[in-house]
Every structure is written in C-alpha cells, then in structure tokens.
Coordinates of C-alpha atoms in Angstrom, one line a residue:
Chain A
X1 CA -12.2 14.6 32.7
X2 CA -15.3 16.3 34.0
X3 CA -14.9 20.0 33.4
X4 CA -16.7 20.9 36.7
X5 CA -15.4 18.5 39.3
X6 CA -12.1 17.6 37.5
X7 CA -12.7 13.9 38.1
X8 CA -12.3 11.0 35.7
X9 CA -15.2 10.1 33.3
X10 CA -15.8 6.9 31.3
X11 CA -13.6 6.7 28.2
X12 CA -16.6 6.0 26.1
X13 CA -17.6 9.7 26.6
X14 CA -14.6 10.8 24.6
X15 CA -15.3 11.3 20.9
X16 CA -11.9 11.0 19.4
X17 CA -8.1 11.3 20.0
X18 CA -8.2 15.0 19.3
X19 CA -10.9 15.5 21.8
X20 CA -8.8 13.7 24.4
X21 CA -6.5 16.8 24.3
X22 CA -9.4 19.2 23.8
X23 CA -8.1 19.9 20.3
X24 CA -10.1 20.6 17.1
X25 CA -9.6 18.1 14.3
X26 CA -6.7 20.1 12.9
X27 CA -3.5 18.6 11.6
X28 CA -0.8 21.2 12.1
X29 CA -0.2 20.4 15.8
X30 CA 2.3 22.0 18.1
X31 CA 3.9 18.7 19.2
X32 CA 5.7 20.3 22.2
X33 CA 2.4 21.6 23.5
X34 CA 0.9 18.1 22.8
X35 CA 3.6 16.5 24.9
X36 CA 3.0 19.0 27.8
X37 CA -0.8 18.2 27.7
X38 CA 0.0 14.5 27.6
X39 CA 2.1 14.7 30.8
X40 CA -0.4 16.9 32.5
X41 CA -3.3 14.7 31.7
X42 CA -1.3 11.5 32.5
X43 CA -0.7 12.8 36.0
X44 CA -4.4 13.6 36.5
X45 CA -5.8 10.4 35.1
X46 CA -3.2 8.0 36.4
X47 CA -4.7 5.0 38.2
X48 CA -2.5 5.7 41.3
X49 CA -4.5 8.9 41.8
X50 CA -7.7 6.8 42.0
X51 CA -6.2 4.1 44.2
X52 CA -8.8 4.9 46.9
X53 CA -11.7 5.8 44.6
X54 CA -14.6 3.7 43.7
X55 CA -14.1 0.6 41.6
X56 CA -16.0 2.3 38.8
X57 CA -13.7 5.3 38.9
X58 CA -10.6 3.1 39.1
X59 CA -11.8 1.3 36.0
X60 CA -12.4 4.6 34.2
X61 CA -9.0 5.9 35.1
X62 CA -7.5 2.8 33.6
X63 CA -9.5 3.1 30.4
X64 CA -8.8 6.8 30.2
X65 CA -5.0 6.3 30.7
X66 CA -4.9 3.7 28.0
X67 CA -6.9 6.0 25.7
X68 CA -4.6 8.9 26.4
X69 CA -1.6 6.8 25.6
X70 CA -3.1 5.7 22.3
X71 CA -4.1 9.2 21.5
X72 CA -0.7 10.6 22.2
X73 CA 1.1 8.0 20.2
X74 CA -1.1 8.5 17.2
X75 CA -1.2 12.3 17.2
X76 CA 2.5 13.0 17.8
X77 CA 3.4 11.1 14.6
X78 CA 2.6 13.2 11.5
X79 CA 1.7 10.2 9.3
X80 CA -0.3 8.3 12.0
X81 CA -2.1 11.6 12.7
X82 CA -3.1 12.2 9.1
X83 CA -4.1 8.5 8.7
X84 CA -6.2 8.8 11.8
X85 CA -7.9 12.0 10.7
X86 CA -8.8 10.4 7.3
X87 CA -10.3 7.5 9.1
X88 CA -12.4 9.8 11.3
X89 CA -13.4 11.7 8.2
X90 CA -14.6 8.5 6.5
X91 CA -11.6 7.9 4.3
X92 CA -9.8 5.0 6.0
X93 CA -6.4 4.1 4.6
X94 CA -7.0 0.4 4.0
X95 CA -4.6 -2.1 5.4
X96 CA -3.7 -5.2 3.4
X97 CA -6.3 -7.1 5.4
X98 CA -9.1 -4.7 4.7
X99 CA -8.2 -4.6 1.0
X100 CA -8.4 -8.4 1.0
X101 CA -11.8 -8.3 2.7
X102 CA -13.1 -6.0 0.1
X103 CA -11.8 -8.5 -2.4
X104 CA -9.7 -6.0 -4.3
X105 CA -6.9 -3.6 -3.7
X106 CA -7.6 0.0 -3.2
X107 CA -8.7 1.7 -6.4
X108 CA -5.7 4.1 -6.2
X109 CA -3.2 2.5 -8.6
X110 CA 0.4 3.5 -8.8
X111 CA 1.1 5.5 -11.9
X112 CA 2.8 3.6 -14.7
X113 CA 6.0 5.5 -14.8
X114 CA 6.4 4.9 -11.1
X115 CA 5.7 1.2 -11.6
X116 CA 8.4 1.1 -14.2
X117 CA 10.8 2.7 -11.9
X118 CA 10.0 0.3 -9.1
X119 CA 10.2 -2.7 -11.5
X120 CA 13.7 -1.7 -12.6
X121 CA 14.8 -1.1 -9.0
X122 CA 13.5 -4.6 -8.1
X123 CA 15.6 -6.1 -10.9
X124 CA 18.6 -4.4 -9.5
X125 CA 17.8 -5.5 -6.0
X126 CA 17.5 -9.0 -7.1
X127 CA 20.8 -8.9 -8.8
X128 CA 22.4 -7.4 -5.6
X129 CA 20.9 -10.2 -3.5
X130 CA 22.2 -12.8 -5.8
X131 CA 25.6 -11.3 -5.7
X132 CA 25.6 -11.2 -2.0
X133 CA 24.6 -14.8 -1.9
X134 CA 27.5 -15.7 -4.1
X135 CA 29.8 -13.6 -1.8
X136 CA 30.4 -11.2 -4.6
X137 CA 30.1 -7.4 -4.6
X138 CA 29.5 -5.3 -7.6
X139 CA 30.6 -1.8 -6.7
X140 CA 28.7 -0.2 -9.7
X141 CA 25.5 -1.9 -8.7
X142 CA 26.0 -0.9 -5.1
X143 CA 26.6 2.6 -6.2
X144 CA 23.4 2.6 -8.2
X145 CA 21.4 1.3 -5.3
X146 CA 22.8 3.8 -2.9
X147 CA 21.9 6.6 -5.4
X148 CA 18.4 5.1 -5.6
X149 CA 18.1 5.1 -1.8
X150 CA 19.1 8.8 -1.6
X151 CA 16.7 9.6 -4.3
X152 CA 13.8 7.9 -2.5
X153 CA 14.7 9.5 0.8
X154 CA 14.6 12.8 -1.0
X155 CA 11.2 11.9 -2.3
X156 CA 10.0 11.1 1.2
X157 CA 11.1 14.5 2.4
X158 CA 9.3 16.2 -0.5
X159 CA 6.2 14.2 0.2
X160 CA 6.2 15.2 3.8
X161 CA 6.5 18.9 2.8
X162 CA 3.5 18.4 0.4
X163 CA 1.6 16.7 3.2
X164 CA 2.1 19.8 5.4
X165 CA 0.8 22.0 2.7
X166 CA -2.4 19.9 2.6
X167 CA -2.6 20.1 6.4
X168 CA -2.9 23.9 6.1
X169 CA -5.7 23.6 3.6
X170 CA -7.5 21.1 5.8
X171 CA -7.0 23.3 8.9
X172 CA -8.3 26.3 7.0
X173 CA -11.4 24.3 6.1
X174 CA -11.8 23.4 9.8
X175 CA -11.5 27.0 10.7
X176 CA -14.1 28.0 8.1
X177 CA -16.4 25.1 9.3
X178 CA -16.3 23.8 5.7
X179 CA -14.8 20.4 6.1
X180 CA -17.7 18.8 4.2
X181 CA -16.4 20.4 1.0
X182 CA -12.9 19.4 1.7
X183 CA -13.0 16.1 -0.2
X184 CA -10.3 17.2 -2.5
X185 CA -7.9 17.8 0.3
X186 CA -8.7 14.5 1.8
X187 CA -8.1 12.7 -1.5
X188 CA -4.8 14.5 -1.9
X189 CA -3.7 13.4 1.5
X190 CA -4.8 9.9 0.9
X191 CA -2.8 9.7 -2.3
X192 CA 0.2 11.2 -0.6
X193 CA 0.1 8.6 2.2
X194 CA -0.3 5.9 -0.3
X195 CA 2.8 6.9 -2.3
X196 CA 4.7 7.5 0.9
X197 CA 4.1 3.9 2.0
X198 CA 5.2 2.6 -1.3
X199 CA 8.4 4.6 -1.2
X200 CA 9.1 3.7 2.4
X201 CA 8.8 0.0 1.5
X202 CA 11.3 0.6 -1.3
X203 CA 13.8 2.2 1.0
X204 CA 13.4 -0.7 3.3
X205 CA 14.1 -3.2 0.5
X206 CA 17.1 -1.2 -0.7
X207 CA 18.5 -1.1 2.8
X208 CA 18.0 -4.9 3.2
X209 CA 19.7 -5.6 -0.1
X210 CA 22.6 -3.3 0.7
X211 CA 22.9 -5.0 4.1
X212 CA 22.7 -1.7 5.8
Chain B
X1 CA 0.1 -18.7 7.2
X2 CA 0.3 -21.9 5.2
X3 CA 0.5 -21.8 1.5
X4 CA -1.5 -24.3 -0.5
X5 CA 0.5 -27.0 -2.4
X6 CA -0.3 -25.4 -5.7
X7 CA 1.0 -22.0 -4.6
X8 CA 4.2 -23.7 -3.4
X9 CA 4.5 -25.6 -6.6
X10 CA 4.2 -22.4 -8.7
X11 CA 6.5 -20.5 -6.3
X12 CA 9.2 -23.1 -6.5
X13 CA 8.7 -23.9 -10.2
X14 CA 7.3 -20.7 -11.7
X15 CA 6.2 -21.2 -15.3
X16 CA 7.1 -18.8 -18.0
X17 CA 9.3 -16.4 -16.1
X18 CA 11.0 -14.0 -18.4
X19 CA 10.6 -11.2 -20.8
X20 CA 9.3 -10.6 -24.4
X21 CA 10.4 -7.8 -26.6
X22 CA 8.3 -4.9 -25.4
X23 CA 8.7 -2.9 -28.7
X24 CA 7.4 -5.8 -30.9
X25 CA 4.0 -5.1 -32.5
X26 CA 2.8 -8.6 -31.6
X27 CA 3.7 -8.2 -27.9
X28 CA 1.4 -6.7 -25.3
X29 CA 2.8 -5.7 -21.9
X30 CA 1.0 -5.2 -18.7
X31 CA 2.7 -3.7 -15.7
X32 CA 0.6 -3.4 -12.5
X33 CA 1.3 -3.0 -8.9
X34 CA -0.3 -2.7 -5.5
X35 CA 1.2 0.2 -3.5
X36 CA 0.1 -1.1 -0.2
X37 CA 2.2 -4.2 -0.3
X38 CA 4.8 -3.2 -2.8
X39 CA 4.1 -5.9 -5.3
X40 CA 4.9 -5.3 -8.9
X41 CA 3.9 -7.6 -11.7
X42 CA 4.8 -7.6 -15.4
X43 CA 2.9 -9.9 -17.7
X44 CA 3.6 -10.0 -21.4
X45 CA 1.8 -11.9 -24.2
X46 CA 2.7 -12.6 -27.8
X47 CA -0.3 -12.7 -30.0
X48 CA -0.6 -14.3 -33.4
X49 CA -1.9 -11.5 -35.6
X50 CA -3.9 -13.9 -37.8
X51 CA -5.7 -15.9 -35.2
X52 CA -5.5 -13.6 -32.2
X53 CA -4.3 -16.6 -30.2
X54 CA -1.9 -15.9 -27.4
X55 CA 1.1 -18.1 -28.3
X56 CA 3.5 -17.1 -25.7
X57 CA 3.2 -15.5 -22.2
X58 CA 5.9 -14.4 -19.8
X59 CA 5.9 -12.8 -16.4
X60 CA 8.2 -11.3 -13.8
X61 CA 6.7 -10.6 -10.4
X62 CA 8.2 -9.1 -7.3
X63 CA 6.1 -9.9 -4.4
X64 CA 4.9 -12.6 -2.1
X65 CA 4.5 -16.3 -3.0
X66 CA 0.8 -15.8 -3.8
X67 CA 1.5 -13.0 -6.2
X68 CA 4.1 -15.0 -7.9
X69 CA 1.9 -18.1 -8.1
X70 CA -1.1 -16.0 -9.3
X71 CA 0.9 -14.5 -12.2
X72 CA 2.6 -17.9 -13.0
X73 CA -0.8 -19.5 -13.3
X74 CA -2.2 -16.6 -15.3
X75 CA 0.5 -17.1 -18.0
X76 CA -0.3 -20.8 -18.1
X77 CA -4.0 -20.1 -18.6
X78 CA -3.7 -17.4 -21.2
X79 CA -1.5 -19.4 -23.4
X80 CA -3.4 -21.0 -26.3
X81 CA -6.5 -18.8 -25.7
X82 CA -7.6 -16.0 -28.0
X83 CA -7.4 -12.5 -26.5
X84 CA -11.2 -12.5 -26.0
X85 CA -11.1 -15.8 -24.3
X86 CA -8.3 -14.6 -22.0
X87 CA -10.3 -11.6 -21.0
X88 CA -12.8 -14.0 -19.5
X89 CA -10.3 -15.2 -16.9
X90 CA -11.5 -13.9 -13.5
X91 CA -9.5 -13.4 -10.4
X92 CA -12.0 -15.7 -8.6
X93 CA -10.9 -18.6 -10.9
X94 CA -7.3 -18.0 -9.7
X95 CA -8.4 -17.9 -6.1
X96 CA -10.1 -21.2 -6.5
X97 CA -7.3 -22.9 -8.4
X98 CA -4.7 -21.8 -5.9
X99 CA -6.9 -22.0 -2.7
X100 CA -5.8 -18.5 -1.8
X101 CA -6.9 -17.3 1.6
X102 CA -8.9 -14.1 1.9
X103 CA -5.9 -12.1 2.8
X104 CA -4.2 -13.0 -0.5
X105 CA -7.2 -12.4 -2.8
X106 CA -5.7 -9.1 -3.9
X107 CA -2.8 -11.0 -5.5
X108 CA -5.3 -12.7 -7.8
X109 CA -6.9 -9.4 -8.6
X110 CA -3.5 -8.1 -9.6
X111 CA -2.9 -11.0 -11.9
X112 CA -6.3 -10.4 -13.6
X113 CA -5.4 -6.7 -14.0
X114 CA -2.1 -7.7 -15.5
X115 CA -3.8 -9.9 -18.1
X116 CA -6.2 -7.1 -19.0
X117 CA -3.4 -4.5 -19.1
X118 CA -1.3 -6.7 -21.4
X119 CA -4.2 -7.3 -23.7
X120 CA -5.1 -3.6 -23.6
X121 CA -1.6 -2.7 -24.6
X122 CA -1.6 -5.2 -27.5
X123 CA -5.0 -3.9 -28.7
X124 CA -3.8 -0.3 -28.6
X125 CA -0.7 -1.2 -30.6
X126 CA -2.7 -3.0 -33.2
X127 CA -5.7 -0.7 -33.4
X128 CA -8.1 -3.4 -32.3
X129 CA -11.3 -2.0 -31.0
X130 CA -11.5 -2.0 -27.2
X131 CA -14.0 -4.1 -25.6
X132 CA -15.5 -2.8 -22.4
X133 CA -13.4 -5.1 -20.2
X134 CA -10.2 -3.9 -21.9
X135 CA -11.1 -0.3 -21.6
X136 CA -11.5 -0.8 -17.8
X137 CA -8.0 -2.3 -17.6
X138 CA -6.5 0.7 -19.4
X139 CA -8.4 3.1 -17.2
X140 CA -7.1 1.2 -14.2
X141 CA -3.6 2.1 -15.3

C-alpha cells in the first residue's frame, strides 16, 4: 500500500512478511492483532476493489492479496513464523530436499541418548505393527506406547515454552538494534525447531501404530 | 519416485539384520540418525582383535527404503575388511552402487557415518589410537 495515496503497490516493493503488516522482525506477535490487520488489509487490497482500475493495478492487487495470504498463514503459526525468521536471518531450516542437494544432512546431529530413545521406541512400534497385522493386541505394549506418546507430547509443550523464551531474547535484540550479535539465539531456535520436528514425527508414528 | 533394482533387492532381502552384544569388547556400535526425516540406523561390527578384520556386521534401520538399503550394503561391504579399510568406504560409493537419486543421498551419508561411529566405538573400547577420520565420526555424535 502506498502510504500517501492508499493505493496498491507492486508486491515486489514489499521486503518480507513482517513488512506486509508493518511489523518489525519480532517473534512475540499479538496474533489477535495480526488477524485484525489481515482482515483490514484484505479488504483494502482485494481484487474486487480494483475491478475498475488499470490492468497494472489489478495485477498488483492480485499479487498483493496472494502475498498477504502467504504472510498471514506464515506469521500466525508460531513454528512457521520462527522458521521464516531464521530463513530471513540467513539460517534456513533445511528441508530434506535441500539437505540432499548439499549432499549431506544438516550438521546438527541428534544427541546419542535421544537416538537411543528413538531406536527403542521404533522397536516397540515395529512390534505393535506386527501384532496388529496378526490381529493381536498386546495391552502392555499398547500401554507403553501410550505412555510414550504422552511423554513426547509433554516434550513438545516444553519445547514450545523454551522457544518463547528465545523469542523474548530475539525481540530484545531487535529492540536494541543488535540482531547481528544474536547468533546464539538463532542457533538455539534452530536446534529447538530441529528437535521439535523429530518429536513431532515420533508422535505421528506412535499414533499411526496405535491406530489412533 | 522409483527405487533402483538394487535398492529394492536390499529392501526386500536385507543382509545382516540383527544385533550383536553391545557390551562385548570386540563389538563396536554406531547409532546415528537424521532428525529431519526421522531415520535411525544402528550398525554393529565384530572385530577380530588379532587381525583387526571385521568378521561380522549387523544393522537395524528404521527409515525409508534407501536408508535400509544403504545400511544393508554397508554391512556387506565392511565384512572381511580391516577397520582401516572399512574407513575408506565413502558415501559416494554407496550412492553409485545403489543408484540413489539426489534426494536420497543423505541416506548414504548416514550409512557412512554409522560405519565410522561403529569403528570409533570399537577403537575407544580397545584403546586403539584414533585416526583423523574416526575422530570426526565421534565428534559427529
């Protein structure tokens, strides 16, 4: 949006998703406020508003609306928002494809005790799947897996809390204009997201095996 | 995505699946994983203390077909080699042998890491001086 005439501008003029909403690159976002801004901007930028405008402005309105939708979807989700910020700040969370292109997985390796935990869990999951295939049910195993699921879900909650603590550190760095020195905070968030993905996959696998 | 015939063969008939006694002095265990795809791979070797030849290798991998095939092939390759020879196995050799597509290259990296981790564990247990390659593997853990 042009600040002076209030008309649509090319989407390429917008720097990032935060800028779409006129926000600084801070992570602790008031999502209710974000939603209000989203609806307000949606109404202003909507292609219907520009139905009689020039072809150029119609095109911009379309682009801006699509950008706005992407920006809102990304920023309203705490994990997507953090991933997006890390990408903006030069620390992209690599997808499987990207890791493959680099020829190796990300250098962040899961700690050994966690790998052992995951390995054991996978053994149990395999047994559970076999049982199900045979039409059998082992209540003790099922109980173990349900306990594991609860434990992992608890870990996810704890991770999200820890992520929020890092948000505050990051936001404080933004306020102080010192984001260049905030490498540690970024690394910490990166590691938290990594572990979060791992655990979320485990929860998914456990749910699958339990047939939930 | 289509798997190559060799991947399918290893996937359907994995070699050397199983487990060796982790607490044995002659056994080295490598446990590695890739958080992004949830793969976990355990590779174990039994080394002859006299000759340093890997006489037995077992693996258990939870992951996609390529991860299973990569670790299955890795156990086949390390068997009969000395630990120093086994350290020469590169992930690119595995990629070539299994015709892994780019998106699955990380599976071969994991298998190479598993070999190094297993050898590193065995060396640690037996007080064998670390070579540079093995030190890296331990650091990667």
